[in-house]
Amino acid sequence: MNDSDASYRRLGAHFFSENTPTKCLKPEVLLYNQDLAEDLGLANLFSDKDQGSQIFSGNKPLGDFAPLSLAYAGHQFGHFVPLLGDGRAHLIAQIKGFDLQLKGSGRSQFSRRGDGKSALGPVIREFIISEAMHKLGVPTTRSLAAVATGETVQREEIRAGGVLTRVAKSHLRIGTFEYISSRGLKDELKKLADFTIKKCYPHLQGQEEKYLEFFKEASQSYLKLIARWMGLGFIHGVMNTDNSSLSGETLDYGPCAFMDDFSSQRVFSSIDQHGRYRYSQQPSIGLWNLTSLAHCLIPLIHEDDQTAVKILQSELETLASFYETESMKVMGAKLGIESAGTEDKKLIQQWFDYLEKHHLDFTLSHLALKDLLDSQKAHSFFVDDEDFQTFRNEWTQRLKLQETNRSVELMNRSNPIYIPRNHLIERAIQNTYQGDLRFARELIEVLKHPFTEQEGREEFRQGPGPLQQGYRTFCGT
Ligand code: AMP
Ligand code: MG
């Protein structure tokens, strides 16, 4: 599909509004992703830094693309909001099958009471975390540039403003379907489904039951993604349907965070007061969100609504067990178990119960467990209680059942050494606000090789000290 076929403009006026980004006074590129720019054929834009600053702040267009803000609805914390849309974002180009979008670039038709802007801190956060996620091998939107606008924004305090350039396979969300479906626009619904299939699942074009297949594949990508998050101790924080991508990419790094000490009930977001999006709840929220998508697709699945509902319900049941299988694979690999299945569920649960009981660091515990297997010595990291001994015995027995002895290698591949820990990100942000980008840049470098021990970078591996705990996150990039 060439880029003009993929243009959201082809969908028609229901789906977007044309808006020009608001100009800012004195833009300056702070972080720039050279590798990604090369992949997109944009590396030359930065031979002239000023040109890059003008384009990635929204002051100048990229080519002749007229910027768009996309329309969508969404279930926010379980409540349906019929109109959301890009209130602070502008799509500025579609290149090589990717969308380039500015975030924090000013008001649009969808801004409601918002200022359309972003503080610099969340821009730096999204840049670091999304790129780390990519290097961890998890599907995600990516970050091309972080720009300081030279202006201030009013949040709880007055902050320096910023704009992020986000790159995504698509910005289509469950909320895009909800927007069209809730308006009863049947022709547009079909158009949207065909467009999404063409953009994200092109191999389904021409298949007899392509809409049902699309539901299956988009759902499976989303659930696989959630299983990967769970395996890293990642908490998205605001799994509303408007933040749930149909291309299976991690979308919208707002109040997300990686967990340090393990708690299945961990919540970071200051607005998630009832813990709807807590760690342990992410898979069931994922399925809940897919039920919303299924609801939108009813008219495309069968001419008789009752029949369509039955088909989709049965698909949703299959998806629940699909998630279980994925989850076992991911968690099993972390423990060195190849193709773990439901028979391993109890062992895996024992492990997480043990981590939770002793508030052990999610990432460091897996590394210590790998060391234990590697050297067969007792490891001072662990509290050697009865639970640990039981787990260790059963785990060792389980590994003996495997034909090959690649457990250590599998654990190395499945357990990162470096993750974007909250206290590191916070330090990068605070330093950036003070005009010092060295730490942010070093952190980005370290996170480019999350599975490789890096000499002299011990501080990037460690969990937070006592003063750095109790981290809270906030919405509002
Ligand atoms: P989010 O919580 O980032 O997923 O955003 C939810 C909705 O609020 C989306 O429609 C955003 O475009 C909109 N929004 C968030 N912050 C702002 C802002 N500063 N100005 C305008 N709209 C915003
Ligand atoms: Mg959002």
Tab-separated table of C-alpha atoms and ligand atoms in Angstrom, residues 72 76 83-89 103 106-108 110-118 155 173 238 240 242-243 252 254-255 271 475-477, ligand 1:
chain	number	residue	atom	x	y	z
A	72	TYR	CA	-12.193	8.985	18.121
A	76	GLN	CA	-12.494	6.106	29.905
A	83	LEU	CA	-16.163	12.326	21.345
A	84	LEU	CA	-12.490	12.543	22.259
A	85	GLY	CA	-10.042	12.844	19.354
A	86	ASP	CA	-6.587	14.336	19.046
A	87	GLY	CA	-6.936	17.350	21.293
A	88	ARG	CA	-3.230	18.115	21.352
A	89	ALA	CA	-1.868	16.148	18.424
A	103	LYS	CA	1.987	15.636	20.374
A	106	GLY	CA	-1.510	23.056	20.029
A	107	ARG	CA	-5.282	23.052	20.012
A	108	SER	CA	-7.513	21.299	17.517
A	110	PHE	CA	-11.084	18.157	19.639
A	111	SER	CA	-9.358	20.110	22.406
A	112	ARG	CA	-12.434	20.869	24.516
A	113	ARG	CA	-11.064	22.884	27.444
A	114	GLY	CA	-7.469	21.699	27.037
A	115	ASP	CA	-4.633	23.962	25.933
A	116	GLY	CA	-3.385	21.477	23.326
A	117	LYS	CA	0.070	21.734	24.824
A	118	SER	CA	2.444	19.506	26.683
A	155	ARG	CA	0.136	22.648	34.854
A	173	ARG	CA	-7.745	2.653	18.130
A	238	VAL	CA	-4.674	4.221	31.441
A	240	ASN	CA	-8.950	3.208	28.073
A	242	ASP	CA	-9.029	5.301	23.111
A	243	ASN	CA	-5.509	4.298	24.126
A	252	ASP	CA	-0.031	6.565	24.813
A	254	GLY	CA	0.873	8.764	30.001
A	255	PRO	CA	0.982	7.583	33.577
A	271	ILE	CA	-6.068	9.400	38.879
A	475	CYS	CA	-1.661	12.098	32.916
A	476	GLY	CA	-1.133	14.907	30.472
A	477	THR	CA	1.755	14.695	28.096
B	1	AMP	P1	-5.061	10.795	27.211
B	1	AMP	O1	-5.391	10.708	28.651
B	1	AMP	O2	-3.689	11.285	26.948
B	1	AMP	O3	-5.324	9.537	26.475
B	1	AMP	O4	-6.024	11.921	26.596
B	1	AMP	C1	-7.425	11.779	26.636
B	1	AMP	C2	-8.076	12.847	25.789
B	1	AMP	O5	-7.809	14.143	26.317
B	1	AMP	C3	-7.619	12.878	24.343
B	1	AMP	O6	-8.741	13.217	23.563
B	1	AMP	C4	-6.600	13.991	24.354
B	1	AMP	O7	-6.442	14.567	23.075
B	1	AMP	C5	-7.220	14.982	25.324
B	1	AMP	N1	-6.208	15.852	25.958
B	1	AMP	C6	-5.328	15.510	26.916
B	1	AMP	N2	-4.548	16.565	27.248
B	1	AMP	C7	-4.951	17.612	26.502
B	1	AMP	C8	-4.552	18.975	26.375
B	1	AMP	N3	-3.557	19.477	27.095
B	1	AMP	N4	-5.221	19.741	25.495
B	1	AMP	C9	-6.216	19.246	24.747
B	1	AMP	N5	-6.644	17.979	24.811
B	1	AMP	C10	-6.024	17.151	25.666
